[in-house]
PDB file of C-alpha atoms and ligand atoms in Angstrom:
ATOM      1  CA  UNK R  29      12.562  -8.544  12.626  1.00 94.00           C
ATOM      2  CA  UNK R  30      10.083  -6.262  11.362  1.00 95.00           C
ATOM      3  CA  UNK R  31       6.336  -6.682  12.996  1.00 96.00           C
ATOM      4  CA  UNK R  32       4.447  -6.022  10.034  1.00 97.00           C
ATOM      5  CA  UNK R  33       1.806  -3.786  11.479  1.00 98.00           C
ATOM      6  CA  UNK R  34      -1.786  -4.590  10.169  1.00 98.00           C
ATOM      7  CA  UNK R  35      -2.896  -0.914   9.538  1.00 98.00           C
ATOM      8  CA  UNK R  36      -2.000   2.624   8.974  1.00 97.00           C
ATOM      9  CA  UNK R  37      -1.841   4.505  12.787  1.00 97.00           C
ATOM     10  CA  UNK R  38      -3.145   7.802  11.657  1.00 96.00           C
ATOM     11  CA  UNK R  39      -6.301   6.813   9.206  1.00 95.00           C
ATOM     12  CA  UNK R  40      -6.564   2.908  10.559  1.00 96.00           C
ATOM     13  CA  UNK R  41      -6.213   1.783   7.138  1.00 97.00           C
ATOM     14  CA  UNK R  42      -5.730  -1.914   6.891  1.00 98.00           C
ATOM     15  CA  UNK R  43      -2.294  -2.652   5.548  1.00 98.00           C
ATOM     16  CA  UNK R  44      -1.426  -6.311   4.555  1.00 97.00           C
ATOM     17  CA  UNK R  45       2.128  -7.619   4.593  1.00 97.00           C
ATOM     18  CA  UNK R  46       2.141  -7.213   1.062  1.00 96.00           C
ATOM     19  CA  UNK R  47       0.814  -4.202   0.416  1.00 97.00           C
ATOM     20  CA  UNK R  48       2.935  -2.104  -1.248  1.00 97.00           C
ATOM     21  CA  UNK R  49       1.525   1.325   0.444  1.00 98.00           C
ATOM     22  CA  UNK R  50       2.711   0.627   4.064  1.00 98.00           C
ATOM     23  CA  UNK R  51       5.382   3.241   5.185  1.00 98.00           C
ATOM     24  CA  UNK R  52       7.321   2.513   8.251  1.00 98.00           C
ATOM     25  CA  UNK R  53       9.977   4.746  10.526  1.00 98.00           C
ATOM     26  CA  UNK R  54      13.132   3.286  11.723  1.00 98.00           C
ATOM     27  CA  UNK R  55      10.945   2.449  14.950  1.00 97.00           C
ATOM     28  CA  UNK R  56       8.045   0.431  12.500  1.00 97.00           C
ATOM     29  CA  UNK R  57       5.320   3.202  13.125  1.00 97.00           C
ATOM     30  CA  UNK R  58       3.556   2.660  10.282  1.00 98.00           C
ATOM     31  CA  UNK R  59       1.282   4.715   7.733  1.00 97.00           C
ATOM     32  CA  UNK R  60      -0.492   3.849   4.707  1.00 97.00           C
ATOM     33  CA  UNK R  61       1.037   5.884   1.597  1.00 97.00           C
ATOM     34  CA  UNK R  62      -1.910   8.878   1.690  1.00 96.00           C
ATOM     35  CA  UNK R  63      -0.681   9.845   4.889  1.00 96.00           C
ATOM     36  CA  UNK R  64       2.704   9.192   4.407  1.00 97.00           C
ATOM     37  CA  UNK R  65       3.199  11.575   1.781  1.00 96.00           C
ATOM     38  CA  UNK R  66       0.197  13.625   2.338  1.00 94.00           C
ATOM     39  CA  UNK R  67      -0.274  14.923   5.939  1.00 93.00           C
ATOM     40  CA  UNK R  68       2.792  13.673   7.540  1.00 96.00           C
ATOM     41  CA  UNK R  69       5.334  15.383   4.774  1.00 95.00           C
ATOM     42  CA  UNK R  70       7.539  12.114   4.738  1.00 97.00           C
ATOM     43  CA  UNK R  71       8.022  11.901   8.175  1.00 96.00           C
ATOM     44  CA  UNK R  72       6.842  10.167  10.525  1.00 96.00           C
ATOM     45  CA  UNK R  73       4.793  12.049  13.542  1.00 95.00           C
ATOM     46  CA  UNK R  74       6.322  10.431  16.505  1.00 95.00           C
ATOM     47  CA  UNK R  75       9.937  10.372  16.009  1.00 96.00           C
ATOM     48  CA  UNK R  76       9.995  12.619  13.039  1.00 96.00           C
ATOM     49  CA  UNK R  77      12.211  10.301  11.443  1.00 97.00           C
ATOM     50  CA  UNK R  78      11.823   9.594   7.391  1.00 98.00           C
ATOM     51  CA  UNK R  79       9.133   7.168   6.465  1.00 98.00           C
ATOM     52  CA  UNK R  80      10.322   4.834   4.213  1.00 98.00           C
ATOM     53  CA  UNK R  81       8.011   1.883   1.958  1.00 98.00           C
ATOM     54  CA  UNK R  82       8.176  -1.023   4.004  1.00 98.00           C
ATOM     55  CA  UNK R  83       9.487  -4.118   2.066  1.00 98.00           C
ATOM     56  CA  UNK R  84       7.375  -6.948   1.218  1.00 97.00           C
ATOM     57  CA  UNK R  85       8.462 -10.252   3.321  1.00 97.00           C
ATOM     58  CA  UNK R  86       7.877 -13.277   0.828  1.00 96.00           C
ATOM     59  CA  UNK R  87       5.250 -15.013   1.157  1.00 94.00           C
ATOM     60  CA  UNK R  88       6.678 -18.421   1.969  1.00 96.00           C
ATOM     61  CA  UNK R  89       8.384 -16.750   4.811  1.00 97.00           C
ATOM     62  CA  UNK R  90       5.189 -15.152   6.217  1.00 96.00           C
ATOM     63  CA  UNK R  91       4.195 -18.685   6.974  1.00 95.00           C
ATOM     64  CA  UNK R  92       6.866 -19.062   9.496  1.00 96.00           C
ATOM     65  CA  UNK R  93       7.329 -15.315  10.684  1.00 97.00           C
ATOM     66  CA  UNK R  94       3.561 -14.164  10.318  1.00 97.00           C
ATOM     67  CA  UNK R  95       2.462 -10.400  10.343  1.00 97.00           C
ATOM     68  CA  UNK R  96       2.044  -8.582  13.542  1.00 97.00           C
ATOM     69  CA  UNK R  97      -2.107  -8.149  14.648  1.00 96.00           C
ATOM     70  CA  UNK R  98      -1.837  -5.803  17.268  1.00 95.00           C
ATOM     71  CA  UNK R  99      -3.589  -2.974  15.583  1.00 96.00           C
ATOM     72  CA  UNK R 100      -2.133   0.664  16.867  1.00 95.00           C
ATOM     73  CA  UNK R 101      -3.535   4.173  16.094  1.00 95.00           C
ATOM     74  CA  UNK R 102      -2.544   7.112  17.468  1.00 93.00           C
ATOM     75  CA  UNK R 103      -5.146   8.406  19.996  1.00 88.00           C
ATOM     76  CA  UNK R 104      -4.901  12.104  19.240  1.00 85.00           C
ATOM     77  CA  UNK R 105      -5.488  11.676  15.217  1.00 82.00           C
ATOM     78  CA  UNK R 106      -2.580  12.737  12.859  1.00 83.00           C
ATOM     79  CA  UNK R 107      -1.908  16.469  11.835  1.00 77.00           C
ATOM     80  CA  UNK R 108      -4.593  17.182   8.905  1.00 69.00           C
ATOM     81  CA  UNK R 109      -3.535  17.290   5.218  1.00 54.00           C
ATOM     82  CA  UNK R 110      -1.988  20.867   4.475  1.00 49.00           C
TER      83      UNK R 110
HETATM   84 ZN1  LIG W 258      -3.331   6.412   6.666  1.00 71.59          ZN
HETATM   85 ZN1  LIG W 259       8.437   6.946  14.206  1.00 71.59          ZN
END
């Protein structure tokens, strides 16, 4: 199941479970859209596999499967926009 990460790991922008601007990799890093497509070229920075828009899980089912809040940014920042 996916964990729903709270925020964006390079800029720490919050990203609700039904925000439509999250980005994940196949291993749920996960970037807001800016980043996505802006500094990080469509790929993500730690696997350098494609970031894809994470889907929206309903909201009757985040009652019972809730949004990860372990927030996780990336220590060393993210590459700067080119
Ligand atoms: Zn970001
Ligand atoms: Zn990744």
């Amino acid at each position: 199941m996916l964990a729903l990460r709270p925020n964006c790991e390079c800029c720490d922008a919050d990203l609700p479970p039904e925000s439509a601007e999250a980005m994940i990799c196949s291993f749920e890093c996960t970037f807001c859209r800016s980043c996505a497509e802006g500094a990080l070229g469509g790929h993500c920075p730690n696997c350098a596999g494609e970031l894809v828009r994470r889907p929206v899980r309903p909201a009757e089912k985040l009652a019972k499967y809730p949004a990860s809040r372990e927030r996780k940014v990336k220590a060393e920042g993210c590459p700067a926009a080119a």
